[in-house]
Coordinates of C-alpha atoms in Angstrom, one line a residue:
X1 CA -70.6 35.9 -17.9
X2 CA -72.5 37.8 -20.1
X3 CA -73.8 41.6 -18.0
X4 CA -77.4 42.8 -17.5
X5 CA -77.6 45.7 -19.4
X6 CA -80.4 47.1 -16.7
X7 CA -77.1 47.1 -14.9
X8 CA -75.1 50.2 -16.9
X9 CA -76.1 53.4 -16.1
X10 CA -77.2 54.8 -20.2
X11 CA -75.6 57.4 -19.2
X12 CA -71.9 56.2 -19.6
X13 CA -72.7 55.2 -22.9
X14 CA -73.5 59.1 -23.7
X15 CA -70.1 60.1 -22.3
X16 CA -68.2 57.0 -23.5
X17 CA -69.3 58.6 -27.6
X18 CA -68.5 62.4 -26.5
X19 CA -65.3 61.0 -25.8
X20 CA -64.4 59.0 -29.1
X21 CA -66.1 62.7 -30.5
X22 CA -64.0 64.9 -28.4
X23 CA -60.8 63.0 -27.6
X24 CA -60.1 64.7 -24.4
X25 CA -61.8 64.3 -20.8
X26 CA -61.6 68.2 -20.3
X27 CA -63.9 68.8 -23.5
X28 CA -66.3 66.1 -23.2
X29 CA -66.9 67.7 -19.0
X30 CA -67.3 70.9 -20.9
X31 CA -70.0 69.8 -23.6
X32 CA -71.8 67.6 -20.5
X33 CA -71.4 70.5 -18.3
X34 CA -69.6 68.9 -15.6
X35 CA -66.1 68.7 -13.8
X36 CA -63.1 66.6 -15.4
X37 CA -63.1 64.6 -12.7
X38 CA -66.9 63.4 -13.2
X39 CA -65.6 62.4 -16.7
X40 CA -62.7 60.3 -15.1
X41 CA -65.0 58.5 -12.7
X42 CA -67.0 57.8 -15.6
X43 CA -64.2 56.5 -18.1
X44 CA -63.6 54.1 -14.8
X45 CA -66.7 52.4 -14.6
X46 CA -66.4 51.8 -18.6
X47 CA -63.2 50.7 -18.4
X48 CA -64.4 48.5 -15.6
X49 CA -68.3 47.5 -17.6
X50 CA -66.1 46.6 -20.9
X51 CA -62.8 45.1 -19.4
X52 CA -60.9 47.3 -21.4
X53 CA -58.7 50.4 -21.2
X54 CA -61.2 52.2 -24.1
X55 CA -58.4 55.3 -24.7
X56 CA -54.6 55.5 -24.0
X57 CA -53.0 58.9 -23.3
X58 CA -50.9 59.6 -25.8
X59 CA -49.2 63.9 -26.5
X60 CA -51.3 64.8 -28.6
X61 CA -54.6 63.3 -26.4
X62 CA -56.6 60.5 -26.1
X63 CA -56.3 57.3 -27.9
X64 CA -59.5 54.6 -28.5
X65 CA -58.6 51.3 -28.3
X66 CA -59.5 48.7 -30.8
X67 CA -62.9 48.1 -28.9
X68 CA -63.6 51.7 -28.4
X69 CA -63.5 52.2 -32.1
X70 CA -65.8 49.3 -33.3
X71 CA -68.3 50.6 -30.9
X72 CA -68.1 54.5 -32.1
X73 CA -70.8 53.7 -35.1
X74 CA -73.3 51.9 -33.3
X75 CA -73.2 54.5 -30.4
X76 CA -73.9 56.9 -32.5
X77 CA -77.3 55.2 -34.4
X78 CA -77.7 54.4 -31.1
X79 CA -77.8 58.0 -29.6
X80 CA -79.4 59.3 -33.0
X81 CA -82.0 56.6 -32.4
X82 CA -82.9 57.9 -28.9
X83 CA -83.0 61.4 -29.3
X84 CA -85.6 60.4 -32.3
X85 CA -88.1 58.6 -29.7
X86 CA -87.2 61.2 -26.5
X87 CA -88.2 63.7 -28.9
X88 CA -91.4 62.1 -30.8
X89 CA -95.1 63.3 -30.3
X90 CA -97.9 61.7 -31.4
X91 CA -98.5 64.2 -34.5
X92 CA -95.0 64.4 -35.4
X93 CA -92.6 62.6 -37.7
X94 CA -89.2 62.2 -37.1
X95 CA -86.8 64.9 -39.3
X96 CA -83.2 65.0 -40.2
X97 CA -82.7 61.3 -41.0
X98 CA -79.9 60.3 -43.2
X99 CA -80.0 57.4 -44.9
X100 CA -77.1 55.9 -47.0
X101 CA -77.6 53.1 -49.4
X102 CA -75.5 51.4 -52.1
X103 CA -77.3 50.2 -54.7
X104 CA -75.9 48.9 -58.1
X105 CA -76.3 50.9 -61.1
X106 CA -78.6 51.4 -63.0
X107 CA -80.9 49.8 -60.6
X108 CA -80.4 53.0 -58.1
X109 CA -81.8 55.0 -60.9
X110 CA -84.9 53.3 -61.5
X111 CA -85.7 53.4 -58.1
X112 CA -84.3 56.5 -57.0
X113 CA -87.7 59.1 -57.9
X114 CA -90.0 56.5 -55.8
X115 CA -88.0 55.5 -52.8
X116 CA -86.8 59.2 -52.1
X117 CA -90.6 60.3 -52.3
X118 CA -91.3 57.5 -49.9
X119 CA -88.5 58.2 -47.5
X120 CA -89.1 62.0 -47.2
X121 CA -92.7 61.2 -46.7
X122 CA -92.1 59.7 -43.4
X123 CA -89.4 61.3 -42.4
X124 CA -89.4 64.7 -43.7
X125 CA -86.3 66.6 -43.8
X126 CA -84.3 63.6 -44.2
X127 CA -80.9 63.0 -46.1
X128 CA -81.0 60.3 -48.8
X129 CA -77.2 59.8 -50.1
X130 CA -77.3 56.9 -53.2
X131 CA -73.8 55.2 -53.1
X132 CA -73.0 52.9 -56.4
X133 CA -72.1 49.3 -55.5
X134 CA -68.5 48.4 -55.9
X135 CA -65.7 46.1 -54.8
X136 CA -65.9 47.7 -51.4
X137 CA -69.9 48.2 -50.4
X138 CA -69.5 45.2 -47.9
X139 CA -67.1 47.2 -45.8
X140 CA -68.4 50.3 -46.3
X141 CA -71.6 48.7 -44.4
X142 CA -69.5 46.8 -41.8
X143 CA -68.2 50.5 -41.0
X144 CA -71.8 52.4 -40.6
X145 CA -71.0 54.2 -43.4
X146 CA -73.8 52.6 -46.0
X147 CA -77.4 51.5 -43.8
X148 CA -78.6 49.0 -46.6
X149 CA -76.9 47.7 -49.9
X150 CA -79.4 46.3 -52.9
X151 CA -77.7 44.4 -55.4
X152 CA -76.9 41.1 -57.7
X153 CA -75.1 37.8 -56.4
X154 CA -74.1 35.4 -58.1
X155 CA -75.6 31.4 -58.3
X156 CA -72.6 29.3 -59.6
X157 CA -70.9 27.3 -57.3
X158 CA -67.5 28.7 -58.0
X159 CA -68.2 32.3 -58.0
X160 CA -66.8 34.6 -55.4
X161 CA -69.9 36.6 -55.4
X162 CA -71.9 34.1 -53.8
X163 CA -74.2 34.9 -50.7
X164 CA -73.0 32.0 -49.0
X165 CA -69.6 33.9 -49.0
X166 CA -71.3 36.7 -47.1
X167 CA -69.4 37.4 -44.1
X168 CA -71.3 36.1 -41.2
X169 CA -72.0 39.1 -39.5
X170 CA -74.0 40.3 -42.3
X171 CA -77.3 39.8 -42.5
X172 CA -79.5 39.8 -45.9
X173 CA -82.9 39.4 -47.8
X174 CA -83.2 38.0 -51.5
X175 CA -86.2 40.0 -52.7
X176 CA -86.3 38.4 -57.0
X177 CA -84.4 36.5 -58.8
X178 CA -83.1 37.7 -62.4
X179 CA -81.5 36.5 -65.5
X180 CA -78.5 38.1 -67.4
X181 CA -79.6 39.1 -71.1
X182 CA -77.6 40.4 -74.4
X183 CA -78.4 43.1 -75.3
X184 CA -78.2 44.2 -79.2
X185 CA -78.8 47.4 -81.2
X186 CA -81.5 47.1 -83.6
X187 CA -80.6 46.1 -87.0
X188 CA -77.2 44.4 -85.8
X189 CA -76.7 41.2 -88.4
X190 CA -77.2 38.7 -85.3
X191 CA -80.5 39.6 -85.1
X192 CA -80.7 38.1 -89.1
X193 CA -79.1 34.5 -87.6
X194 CA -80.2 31.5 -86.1
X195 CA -80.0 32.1 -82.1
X196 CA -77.8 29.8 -80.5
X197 CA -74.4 29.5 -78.6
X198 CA -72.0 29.5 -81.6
X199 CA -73.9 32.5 -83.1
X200 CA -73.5 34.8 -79.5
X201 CA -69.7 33.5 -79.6
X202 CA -68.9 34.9 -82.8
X203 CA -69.7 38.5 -82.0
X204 CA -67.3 40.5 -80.2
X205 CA -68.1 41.2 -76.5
X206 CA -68.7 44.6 -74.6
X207 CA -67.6 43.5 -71.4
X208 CA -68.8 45.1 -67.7
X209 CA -66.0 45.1 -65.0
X210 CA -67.9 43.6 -61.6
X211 CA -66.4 44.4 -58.6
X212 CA -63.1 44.7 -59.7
X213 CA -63.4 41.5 -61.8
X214 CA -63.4 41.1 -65.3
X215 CA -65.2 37.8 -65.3
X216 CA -68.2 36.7 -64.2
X217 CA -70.7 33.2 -64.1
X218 CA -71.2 33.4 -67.7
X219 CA -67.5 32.9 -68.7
X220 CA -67.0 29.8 -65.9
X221 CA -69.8 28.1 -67.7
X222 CA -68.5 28.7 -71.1
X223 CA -64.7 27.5 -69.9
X224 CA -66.1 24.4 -68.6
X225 CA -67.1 23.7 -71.9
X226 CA -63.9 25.2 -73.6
X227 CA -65.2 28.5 -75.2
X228 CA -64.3 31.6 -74.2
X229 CA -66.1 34.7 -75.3
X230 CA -64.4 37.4 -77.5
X231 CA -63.9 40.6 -75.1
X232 CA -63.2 43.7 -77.5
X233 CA -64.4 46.5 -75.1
X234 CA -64.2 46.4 -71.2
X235 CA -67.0 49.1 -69.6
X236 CA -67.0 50.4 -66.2
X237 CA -71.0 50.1 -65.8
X238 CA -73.8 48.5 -67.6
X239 CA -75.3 51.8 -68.7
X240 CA -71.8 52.6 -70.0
X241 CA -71.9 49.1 -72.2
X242 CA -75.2 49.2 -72.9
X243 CA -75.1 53.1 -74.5
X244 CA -72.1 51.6 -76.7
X245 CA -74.2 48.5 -77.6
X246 CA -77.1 50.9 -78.9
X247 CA -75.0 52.9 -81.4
X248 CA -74.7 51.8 -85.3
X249 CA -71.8 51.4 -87.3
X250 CA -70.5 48.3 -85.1
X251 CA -71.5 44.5 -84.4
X252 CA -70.3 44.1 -80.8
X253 CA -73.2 43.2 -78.4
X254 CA -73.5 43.2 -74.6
X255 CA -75.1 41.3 -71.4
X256 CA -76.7 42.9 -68.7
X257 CA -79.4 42.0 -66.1
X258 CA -83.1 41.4 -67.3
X259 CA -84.4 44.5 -65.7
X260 CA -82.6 46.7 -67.6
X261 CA -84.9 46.2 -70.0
X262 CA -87.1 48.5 -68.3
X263 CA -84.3 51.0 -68.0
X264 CA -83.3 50.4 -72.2
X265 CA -87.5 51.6 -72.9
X266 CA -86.7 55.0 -71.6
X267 CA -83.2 55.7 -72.7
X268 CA -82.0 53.6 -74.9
X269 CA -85.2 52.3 -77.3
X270 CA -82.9 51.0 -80.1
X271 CA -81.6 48.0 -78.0
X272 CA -83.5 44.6 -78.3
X273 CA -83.2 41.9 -75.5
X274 CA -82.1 38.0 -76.4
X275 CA -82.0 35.4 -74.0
X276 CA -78.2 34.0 -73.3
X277 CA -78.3 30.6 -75.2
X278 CA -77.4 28.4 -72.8
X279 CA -79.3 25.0 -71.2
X280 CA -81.7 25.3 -68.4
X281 CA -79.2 23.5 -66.4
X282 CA -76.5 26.3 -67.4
X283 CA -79.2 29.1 -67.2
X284 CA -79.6 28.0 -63.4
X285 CA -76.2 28.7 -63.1
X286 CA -76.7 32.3 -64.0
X287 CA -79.5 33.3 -62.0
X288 CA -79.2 36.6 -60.2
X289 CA -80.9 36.9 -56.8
X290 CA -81.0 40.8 -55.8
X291 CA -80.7 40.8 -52.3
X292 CA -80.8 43.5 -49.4
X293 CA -77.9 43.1 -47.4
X294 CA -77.1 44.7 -43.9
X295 CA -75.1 44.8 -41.2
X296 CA -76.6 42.5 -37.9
X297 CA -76.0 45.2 -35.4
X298 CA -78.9 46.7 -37.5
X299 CA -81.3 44.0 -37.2
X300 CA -84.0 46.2 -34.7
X301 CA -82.8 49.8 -35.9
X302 CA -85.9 51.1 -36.1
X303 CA -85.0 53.6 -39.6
X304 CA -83.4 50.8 -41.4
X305 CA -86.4 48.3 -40.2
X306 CA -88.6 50.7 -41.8
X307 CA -86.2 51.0 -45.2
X308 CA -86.2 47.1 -45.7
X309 CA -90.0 47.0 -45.3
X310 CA -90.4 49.9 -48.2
X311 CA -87.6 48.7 -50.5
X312 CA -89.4 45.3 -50.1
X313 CA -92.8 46.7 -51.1
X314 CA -91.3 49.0 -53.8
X315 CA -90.1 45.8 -55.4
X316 CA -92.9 43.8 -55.7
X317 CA -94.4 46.1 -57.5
X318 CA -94.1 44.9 -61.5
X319 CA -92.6 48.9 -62.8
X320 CA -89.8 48.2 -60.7
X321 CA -88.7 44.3 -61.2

């Protein structure tokens, strides 16, 4: 039967994180300023709310439980959250925020001037920690340590990058939808031809590594027709392939998301943008949707609330699509 939580005395839920802090009754009654045996009593009645042991006594002290753990992140936005509304006045902003996103690269950096200046206007004094997107963002969220990630899916059926694969207990928000592009240097030879598929094939390939994969939508479209693109350099990062595809002296080319155009007219002018020539019904296949993603236990967290709302307005504005 599921318990009132007008029932739990808020309390317990202040000792229950001192103690997955502190490890030891005899510490947590010292930083609560009471007896041991206070902290005991207390332990009971959450052992008793949650139907679990919580810690197990173990030499070298206390040991959470499997339950205990899970809970130790959201106690703690919880406990950060209420000291921030305890503590608010009328003419007073709440400081000493941290917010952690993971954001793909090198969208982070074409966002990163605005959203800090918006973030440290409403909560001054706050920490803003940028975390690339990688193989492991989605777990780094499920574990508290990232509030909000901001990158591209995938659209083909068979990719593993799909937001229907999304792990149910995450939550997320597609704000556009891009296209991949290639990207070539000025006054490479292809730019000479007529643009088509067997033209982009015949080009050697600078080739981006995507959460630990080295394949992506494009080459499952181009197998399913039995082509396969010429891969002569593997990157780490599209700013990394893109920087390669700008110098002379070579004829390898590159594809990267459409809004790094914006990012290649401040630091990397020389590059010119093609479509990928591919059918409209292939092209649908390649769409991108940038999404917000987040963890559900965040849903009504009033700082990441707030985040969502800004990165949504920052994004509908064109200097940053």
């Amino acid at each position: 039967m599921k318990k009132s939580l007008a029932r739990l005395d808020l309390n317990l839920l202040l000792t229950l994180q001192l103690l997955l802090q502190e490890l030891s009754v005899t510490k947590t009654a010292k930083k609560l300023n009471v007896t041991p045996s206070t902290v005991s009593k207390s332990l009971a009645k959450l052992r008793d709310w949650f139907d679990d042991p919580l810690f197990v006594n173990t030499p070298q002290g206390l040991t959470p439980t499997t339950l205990a753990s899970s809970m130790e992140e959201s106690l703690s936005d919880w406990l950060q959250i209420g000291s921030q509304i305890v503590s608010r006045r009328g003419d007073e902003a709440p400081t000493g925020v941290r917010f952690n996103l993971g954001v793909e690269s090198p969208l982070s950096l074409m966002m990163i001037d605005e959203l800090t200046s918006r973030i440290h206007k409403t909560y001054p004094d706050s920490k803003v920690k940028f975390n690339n997107w990688d193989y492991d963002s989605i777990d780094a969220i499920t574990r508290g340590e990232v509030d909000i990630g901001f990158t591209g899916r995938e659209s083909h059926p068979r990719s593993k990058e799909s937001l229907d694969l999304l792990p149910y207990f995450i939550n997320f928000e597609v704000l556009f939808t891009d296209l991949p592009m290639v990207y070539v240097r000025k006054g490479h030879p292809v730019l000479d031809q007529e643009w088509n598929l067997a033209t982009f094939l015949s080009y050697p390939h600078i080739n981006v590594v995507w959460e630990k994969s080295e394949s992506w939508a494009l080459d499952e479209i181009l197998i399913e027709q039995g082509l396969t693109r010429n891969v002569n350099l593997t990157m780490a990062s599209f700013e990394q392939a893109l920087y390669v595809a700008e110098k002379p002296g070579h004829d390898m080319i590159t594809t990267a998301p459409r809004y790094c155009q914006s990012y290649c007219r401040q630091l990397h002018p020389n590059l010119v943008a093609l479509p990928i020539p591919l059918n409209e019904e292939q092209q649908e296949k390649l769409k991108i949707p940038f999404t917000m993603i987040w963890h559900k236990r965040n849903n009504q967290n009033p700082k990441i609330s707030w985040l969502r709302e800004t990165i949504k307005a920052l994004y509908s504005e064109p200097d940053y699509r």
